[in-house]
PDB file of C-alpha atoms in Angstrom:
ATOM      1  CA  MET G1359      43.761-230.199  94.717  1.00 52.00           C
ATOM      2  CA  LYS G1360      45.992-232.527  96.506  1.00 65.00           C
ATOM      3  CA  LEU G1361      49.202-231.762  94.304  1.00 76.00           C
ATOM      4  CA  PRO G1362      51.821-229.620  95.447  1.00 89.00           C
ATOM      5  CA  ARG G1363      51.313-226.194  93.782  1.00 93.00           C
ATOM      6  CA  TYR G1364      52.832-222.567  94.087  1.00 96.00           C
ATOM      7  CA  GLN G1365      51.836-219.840  96.062  1.00 96.00           C
ATOM      8  CA  LEU G1366      49.850-217.511  94.068  1.00 97.00           C
ATOM      9  CA  LYS G1367      49.756-213.518  93.793  1.00 97.00           C
ATOM     10  CA  ALA G1368      47.462-211.935  91.681  1.00 97.00           C
ATOM     11  CA  GLU G1369      45.759-208.415  91.214  1.00 97.00           C
ATOM     12  CA  LYS G1370      42.519-207.831  92.142  1.00 96.00           C
ATOM     13  CA  SER G1371      40.616-208.874  89.383  1.00 96.00           C
ATOM     14  CA  LEU G1372      42.164-212.431  89.137  1.00 97.00           C
ATOM     15  CA  LEU G1373      43.152-211.675  85.368  1.00 97.00           C
ATOM     16  CA  VAL G1374      47.012-211.582  85.729  1.00 97.00           C
ATOM     17  CA  PHE G1375      48.762-213.828  88.315  1.00 97.00           C
ATOM     18  CA  GLU G1376      52.268-214.676  89.486  1.00 97.00           C
ATOM     19  CA  PHE G1377      54.065-217.819  90.818  1.00 97.00           C
ATOM     20  CA  VAL G1378      57.797-218.174  91.446  1.00 96.00           C
ATOM     21  CA  SER G1379      59.267-221.574  90.079  1.00 95.00           C
ATOM     22  CA  GLU G1380      61.950-223.477  91.766  1.00 95.00           C
ATOM     23  CA  GLY G1381      64.292-226.011  91.076  1.00 94.00           C
ATOM     24  CA  PRO G1382      67.934-226.567  89.899  1.00 94.00           C
ATOM     25  CA  LYS G1383      68.120-223.792  87.461  1.00 89.00           C
ATOM     26  CA  GLY G1384      66.774-221.444  90.288  1.00 93.00           C
ATOM     27  CA  GLN G1385      63.791-219.175  90.842  1.00 94.00           C
ATOM     28  CA  ILE G1386      62.093-218.547  87.580  1.00 93.00           C
ATOM     29  CA  PRO G1387      58.991-216.068  87.870  1.00 94.00           C
ATOM     30  CA  LYS G1388      55.979-216.901  86.057  1.00 95.00           C
ATOM     31  CA  LEU G1389      53.188-215.103  84.832  1.00 95.00           C
ATOM     32  CA  VAL G1390      49.857-216.486  83.988  1.00 96.00           C
ATOM     33  CA  LYS G1391      47.212-214.089  81.729  1.00 96.00           C
ATOM     34  CA  PHE G1392      43.551-214.474  81.000  1.00 97.00           C
ATOM     35  CA  THR G1393      42.684-212.112  78.308  1.00 96.00           C
ATOM     36  CA  GLU G1394      39.378-212.035  77.061  1.00 96.00           C
ATOM     37  CA  THR G1395      38.822-212.393  73.418  1.00 96.00           C
ATOM     38  CA  ASN G1396      36.698-210.887  70.574  1.00 96.00           C
ATOM     39  CA  LEU G1397      33.935-212.723  72.229  1.00 95.00           C
ATOM     40  CA  LYS G1398      33.024-211.574  75.515  1.00 95.00           C
ATOM     41  CA  GLY G1399      33.291-213.572  78.740  1.00 96.00           C
ATOM     42  CA  LEU G1400      35.733-215.981  76.543  1.00 97.00           C
ATOM     43  CA  PHE G1401      39.481-215.564  78.118  1.00 97.00           C
ATOM     44  CA  ASN G1402      42.628-217.181  76.563  1.00 96.00           C
ATOM     45  CA  LEU G1403      44.695-218.686  79.201  1.00 95.00           C
ATOM     46  CA  ALA G1404      48.420-218.261  78.400  1.00 92.00           C
ATOM     47  CA  PHE G1405      51.568-218.637  80.626  1.00 91.00           C
ATOM     48  CA  GLY G1406      55.371-217.804  80.331  1.00 90.00           C
ATOM     49  CA  ASP G1407      58.465-216.804  82.080  1.00 91.00           C
ATOM     50  CA  LYS G1408      58.857-213.612  83.567  1.00 88.00           C
ATOM     51  CA  ASP G1409      62.136-211.737  83.002  1.00 83.00           C
ATOM     52  CA  GLN G1410      63.162-210.158  86.795  1.00 78.00           C
ATOM     53  CA  HIS G1411      64.754-207.449  85.547  1.00 78.00           C
ATOM     54  CA  THR G1412      62.524-206.135  82.231  1.00 78.00           C
ATOM     55  CA  ASP G1413      59.681-207.890  83.205  1.00 75.00           C
ATOM     56  CA  GLU G1414      59.079-209.128  79.464  1.00 78.00           C
ATOM     57  CA  ILE G1415      57.399-212.482  79.074  1.00 81.00           C
ATOM     58  CA  ASN G1416      58.626-215.415  77.088  1.00 78.00           C
ATOM     59  CA  ASP G1417      56.195-218.408  76.387  1.00 75.00           C
ATOM     60  CA  SER G1418      58.376-220.195  74.316  1.00 71.00           C
ATOM     61  CA  VAL G1419      61.279-220.605  76.553  1.00 73.00           C
ATOM     62  CA  VAL G1420      61.620-224.112  77.928  1.00 75.00           C
ATOM     63  CA  SER G1421      62.504-223.561  81.345  1.00 75.00           C
ATOM     64  CA  ASN G1422      63.850-227.203  82.116  1.00 84.00           C
ATOM     65  CA  ASN G1423      63.403-226.402  86.280  1.00 90.00           C
ATOM     66  CA  GLY G1424      62.503-229.835  86.980  1.00 90.00           C
ATOM     67  CA  ASP G1425      59.193-228.936  88.203  1.00 91.00           C
ATOM     68  CA  SER G1426      56.886-229.205  85.172  1.00 87.00           C
ATOM     69  CA  GLU G1427      54.118-231.124  87.165  1.00 87.00           C
ATOM     70  CA  LYS G1428      54.271-228.734  90.034  1.00 92.00           C
ATOM     71  CA  VAL G1429      53.877-225.591  87.557  1.00 91.00           C
ATOM     72  CA  LEU G1430      50.732-227.127  85.888  1.00 89.00           C
ATOM     73  CA  SER G1431      49.396-227.932  89.024  1.00 90.00           C
ATOM     74  CA  THR G1432      49.486-224.149  89.607  1.00 94.00           C
ATOM     75  CA  VAL G1433      48.356-223.139  86.665  1.00 92.00           C
ATOM     76  CA  VAL G1434      45.351-225.504  87.188  1.00 91.00           C
ATOM     77  CA  ALA G1435      44.859-223.336  90.427  1.00 94.00           C
ATOM     78  CA  THR G1436      44.542-220.097  88.794  1.00 96.00           C
ATOM     79  CA  LEU G1437      41.785-221.785  86.376  1.00 95.00           C
ATOM     80  CA  TYR G1438      40.003-222.439  90.006  1.00 94.00           C
ATOM     81  CA  ALA G1439      40.708-218.896  91.291  1.00 96.00           C
ATOM     82  CA  PHE G1440      39.925-217.046  87.913  1.00 97.00           C
ATOM     83  CA  THR G1441      36.679-219.031  87.495  1.00 96.00           C
ATOM     84  CA  ASP G1442      35.747-218.595  91.080  1.00 94.00           C
ATOM     85  CA  LYS G1443      35.574-214.661  90.414  1.00 95.00           C
ATOM     86  CA  HIS G1444      34.602-215.181  86.642  1.00 95.00           C
ATOM     87  CA  PRO G1445      32.194-217.975  86.903  1.00 95.00           C
ATOM     88  CA  ASP G1446      30.328-217.634  83.609  1.00 95.00           C
ATOM     89  CA  ALA G1447      33.743-217.285  81.742  1.00 97.00           C
ATOM     90  CA  TYR G1448      34.856-219.928  78.917  1.00 97.00           C
ATOM     91  CA  VAL G1449      38.809-220.395  79.114  1.00 97.00           C
ATOM     92  CA  LEU G1450      40.341-221.276  75.927  1.00 97.00           C
ATOM     93  CA  ALA G1451      44.247-222.354  75.924  1.00 94.00           C
ATOM     94  CA  THR G1452      46.511-223.225  72.745  1.00 89.00           C
ATOM     95  CA  GLY G1453      50.125-224.138  72.725  1.00 80.00           C
ATOM     96  CA  SER G1454      52.555-221.796  70.749  1.00 75.00           C
ATOM     97  CA  THR G1455      54.042-225.223  69.203  1.00 80.00           C
ATOM     98  CA  LYS G1456      52.705-228.866  68.984  1.00 81.00           C
ATOM     99  CA  SER G1457      54.881-230.063  71.788  1.00 80.00           C
ATOM    100  CA  ARG G1458      53.941-227.291  74.108  1.00 79.00           C
ATOM    101  CA  ILE G1459      50.113-228.382  72.929  1.00 84.00           C
ATOM    102  CA  ARG G1460      50.859-231.922  74.115  1.00 82.00           C
ATOM    103  CA  LEU G1461      52.329-230.678  77.175  1.00 80.00           C
ATOM    104  CA  TYR G1462      49.049-229.176  77.844  1.00 82.00           C
ATOM    105  CA  ARG G1463      47.225-231.970  76.785  1.00 85.00           C
ATOM    106  CA  MET G1464      48.891-234.194  79.246  1.00 83.00           C
ATOM    107  CA  GLY G1465      48.437-231.744  81.749  1.00 81.00           C
ATOM    108  CA  ILE G1466      44.817-231.633  81.506  1.00 85.00           C
ATOM    109  CA  THR G1467      45.091-235.526  81.323  1.00 87.00           C
ATOM    110  CA  LYS G1468      46.652-235.771  84.688  1.00 85.00           C
ATOM    111  CA  TYR G1469      44.109-233.768  86.230  1.00 84.00           C
ATOM    112  CA  PHE G1470      41.205-234.679  84.240  1.00 87.00           C
ATOM    113  CA  ASP G1471      39.631-236.833  86.757  1.00 87.00           C
ATOM    114  CA  GLU G1472      39.447-234.015  89.195  1.00 85.00           C
ATOM    115  CA  ILE G1473      38.825-231.225  87.129  1.00 89.00           C
ATOM    116  CA  GLN G1474      36.052-232.718  85.310  1.00 91.00           C
ATOM    117  CA  LYS G1475      33.902-232.747  88.179  1.00 92.00           C
ATOM    118  CA  ASP G1476      33.949-228.970  87.865  1.00 94.00           C
ATOM    119  CA  TYR G1477      34.467-227.865  84.363  1.00 95.00           C
ATOM    120  CA  HIS G1478      33.113-228.961  80.735  1.00 94.00           C
ATOM    121  CA  ILE G1479      36.392-229.848  79.232  1.00 94.00           C
ATOM    122  CA  TYR G1480      36.252-229.845  75.352  1.00 95.00           C
ATOM    123  CA  GLY G1481      39.222-230.384  72.757  1.00 95.00           C
ATOM    124  CA  LEU G1482      39.491-229.015  69.341  1.00 95.00           C
ATOM    125  CA  ARG G1483      40.031-231.673  66.518  1.00 94.00           C
ATOM    126  CA  ASN G1484      39.408-231.274  62.974  1.00 93.00           C
ATOM    127  CA  GLU G1485      37.734-227.931  63.307  1.00 92.00           C
ATOM    128  CA  ALA G1486      35.179-228.881  65.714  1.00 95.00           C
ATOM    129  CA  TRP G1487      34.968-229.049  69.779  1.00 96.00           C
ATOM    130  CA  GLU G1488      34.097-232.507  71.019  1.00 95.00           C
ATOM    131  CA  ASN G1489      33.974-233.621  74.598  1.00 95.00           C
ATOM    132  CA  PHE G1490      37.799-233.980  75.724  1.00 93.00           C
ATOM    133  CA  GLU G1491      39.213-237.564  75.850  1.00 92.00           C
ATOM    134  CA  LYS G1492      42.566-238.457  77.425  1.00 89.00           C
ATOM    135  CA  GLU G1493      44.904-239.624  74.653  1.00 84.00           C
ATOM    136  CA  ILE G1494      43.504-237.669  71.708  1.00 90.00           C
ATOM    137  CA  ASN G1495      45.924-234.720  70.105  1.00 90.00           C
ATOM    138  CA  TYR G1496      43.933-231.659  70.053  1.00 93.00           C
ATOM    139  CA  GLU G1497      44.733-227.987  68.863  1.00 92.00           C
ATOM    140  CA  ALA G1498      42.849-226.510  71.702  1.00 94.00           C
ATOM    141  CA  PHE G1499      40.944-226.673  74.581  1.00 95.00           C
ATOM    142  CA  LEU G1500      38.319-225.035  76.114  1.00 96.00           C
ATOM    143  CA  ALA G1501      37.032-225.026  80.011  1.00 96.00           C
ATOM    144  CA  LYS G1502      33.653-223.827  81.608  1.00 95.00           C
ATOM    145  CA  ARG G1503      32.857-224.036  84.911  1.00 95.00           C
ATOM    146  CA  LYS G1504      29.723-226.464  85.441  1.00 93.00           C
ATOM    147  CA  LYS G1505      26.788-225.225  86.948  1.00 80.00           C
ATOM    148  CA  THR G1506      24.447-227.622  88.696  1.00 62.00           C
ATOM    149  CA  ILE G1507      21.005-227.003  88.190  1.00 58.00           C
ATOM    150  CA  LYS G1508      18.593-228.187  90.885  1.00 56.00           C
ATOM    151  CA  PHE G1509      14.996-229.034  90.447  1.00 63.00           C
ATOM    152  CA  ALA G1510      12.843-229.799  93.393  1.00 62.00           C
ATOM    153  CA  LEU G1511       9.963-232.416  92.568  1.00 59.00           C
TER     154      LEU G1511
ATOM    155  CA  MET F 222      36.928-222.362 106.786  1.00 55.00           C
ATOM    156  CA  ASN F 223      39.831-224.015 108.917  1.00 61.00           C
ATOM    157  CA  ILE F 224      43.729-224.434 107.852  1.00 59.00           C
ATOM    158  CA  LYS F 225      42.666-228.110 106.987  1.00 60.00           C
ATOM    159  CA  GLN F 226      39.968-227.510 104.740  1.00 58.00           C
ATOM    160  CA  LEU F 227      41.724-224.477 103.162  1.00 57.00           C
ATOM    161  CA  ASN F 228      44.893-226.694 102.154  1.00 56.00           C
ATOM    162  CA  LYS F 229      42.446-229.216 100.601  1.00 63.00           C
ATOM    163  CA  SER F 230      40.398-226.568  98.707  1.00 75.00           C
ATOM    164  CA  LYS F 231      40.756-226.575  94.921  1.00 82.00           C
ATOM    165  CA  VAL F 232      40.739-222.716  94.927  1.00 86.00           C
ATOM    166  CA  PRO F 233      44.009-221.610  95.936  1.00 90.00           C
ATOM    167  CA  ILE F 234      44.714-218.733  98.370  1.00 91.00           C
ATOM    168  CA  VAL F 235      45.897-215.727  96.266  1.00 95.00           C
ATOM    169  CA  ARG F 236      47.880-212.789  97.767  1.00 95.00           C
ATOM    170  CA  ILE F 237      46.365-209.726  96.132  1.00 97.00           C
ATOM    171  CA  ASP F 238      49.855-207.945  94.496  1.00 96.00           C
ATOM    172  CA  ASN F 239      48.763-204.737  92.814  1.00 96.00           C
ATOM    173  CA  SER F 240      51.940-204.285  90.844  1.00 94.00           C
ATOM    174  CA  LEU F 241      50.620-206.974  88.590  1.00 96.00           C
ATOM    175  CA  GLU F 242      47.838-204.452  87.169  1.00 96.00           C
ATOM    176  CA  LYS F 243      50.543-203.222  84.820  1.00 93.00           C
ATOM    177  CA  PHE F 244      50.162-206.714  83.015  1.00 93.00           C
ATOM    178  CA  ILE F 245      46.531-206.059  82.098  1.00 94.00           C
ATOM    179  CA  LYS F 246      47.029-203.453  79.425  1.00 91.00           C
ATOM    180  CA  ILE F 247      50.191-204.876  77.931  1.00 90.00           C
ATOM    181  CA  PRO F 248      49.296-207.078  75.206  1.00 89.00           C
ATOM    182  CA  LEU F 249      50.908-210.412  75.979  1.00 89.00           C
ATOM    183  CA  PHE F 250      50.565-213.565  74.247  1.00 90.00           C
ATOM    184  CA  GLN F 251      49.085-211.543  71.501  1.00 91.00           C
ATOM    185  CA  ASP F 252      49.941-214.578  69.213  1.00 90.00           C
ATOM    186  CA  LYS F 253      47.678-217.047  71.207  1.00 91.00           C
ATOM    187  CA  VAL F 254      44.873-214.550  71.618  1.00 94.00           C
ATOM    188  CA  ASP F 255      44.929-214.360  67.901  1.00 94.00           C
ATOM    189  CA  LYS F 256      44.974-217.835  67.456  1.00 94.00           C
ATOM    190  CA  ALA F 257      41.827-218.172  69.950  1.00 95.00           C
ATOM    191  CA  ASN F 258      39.933-215.450  68.068  1.00 96.00           C
ATOM    192  CA  GLU F 259      40.695-217.165  64.970  1.00 95.00           C
ATOM    193  CA  ILE F 260      39.366-220.384  66.142  1.00 95.00           C
ATOM    194  CA  LEU F 261      36.161-218.849  67.678  1.00 95.00           C
ATOM    195  CA  ARG F 262      35.497-217.048  64.184  1.00 95.00           C
ATOM    196  CA  THR F 263      36.042-220.265  62.030  1.00 95.00           C
ATOM    197  CA  VAL F 264      34.728-222.966  64.703  1.00 95.00           C
ATOM    198  CA  GLY F 265      32.546-220.941  67.613  1.00 94.00           C
ATOM    199  CA  LEU F 266      31.711-222.630  70.711  1.00 93.00           C
ATOM    200  CA  PRO F 267      30.709-226.109  71.799  1.00 91.00           C
ATOM    201  CA  LYS F 268      27.035-226.626  72.912  1.00 80.00           C
ATOM    202  CA  LEU F 269      27.230-226.794  76.426  1.00 67.00           C
ATOM    203  CA  GLN F 270      26.068-229.696  78.332  1.00 62.00           C
ATOM    204  CA  THR F 271      23.971-229.284  81.521  1.00 58.00           C
ATOM    205  CA  THR F 272      24.228-231.223  84.858  1.00 55.00           C
ATOM    206  CA  LYS F 273      20.937-232.007  86.023  1.00 55.00           C
ATOM    207  CA  LYS F 274      20.178-232.946  89.837  1.00 52.00           C
ATOM    208  CA  HIS F 275      16.940-233.773  91.014  1.00 57.00           C
ATOM    209  CA  HIS F 276      15.780-234.045  94.508  1.00 56.00           C
ATOM    210  CA  ARG F 277      12.858-235.486  95.934  1.00 52.00           C
TER     211      ARG F 277
END
């Protein structure tokens, strides 16, 4: 990824990542977590601000730290790191509000040309998954790292 | 891999911090996980495409 991103920390299973957003509002620690759902091998991706004093996570706050692109680029980087360790995992993401889902869609759109080389990306619309297309509003997103099958002829 | 290649890599360099392990067991973002489970229950998964490369 050529876009700037923050330095990442994670525990060794690469399910939980932390980075620090830097901007006009100061340093805001962010936590990204991949949580396995009821379906084995399918993980929910979510992130939010970490309170430095209580370690509580708030995923509905709007930080307005002027670095949303760098934050999204860093979250995309966690997807690469996570699927490097868990290559068969599906990763699903939903937003807590329509505006947050729209933000995710804008983020995927921005990096789509890059990430579609490495991932199958789907959007959920009208209770069905479809191949992700830019400019369409989806309710959720699903990513699966591509596997290249080589046939020798 | 040299520094130039590392900087261009899509997979980031990740520093291991064991203090983050405590967040694995804490049920964070539970509303989103519940929503994901509901989507999986009602919609399921898409049919995967396969990328095929033929080599001669």
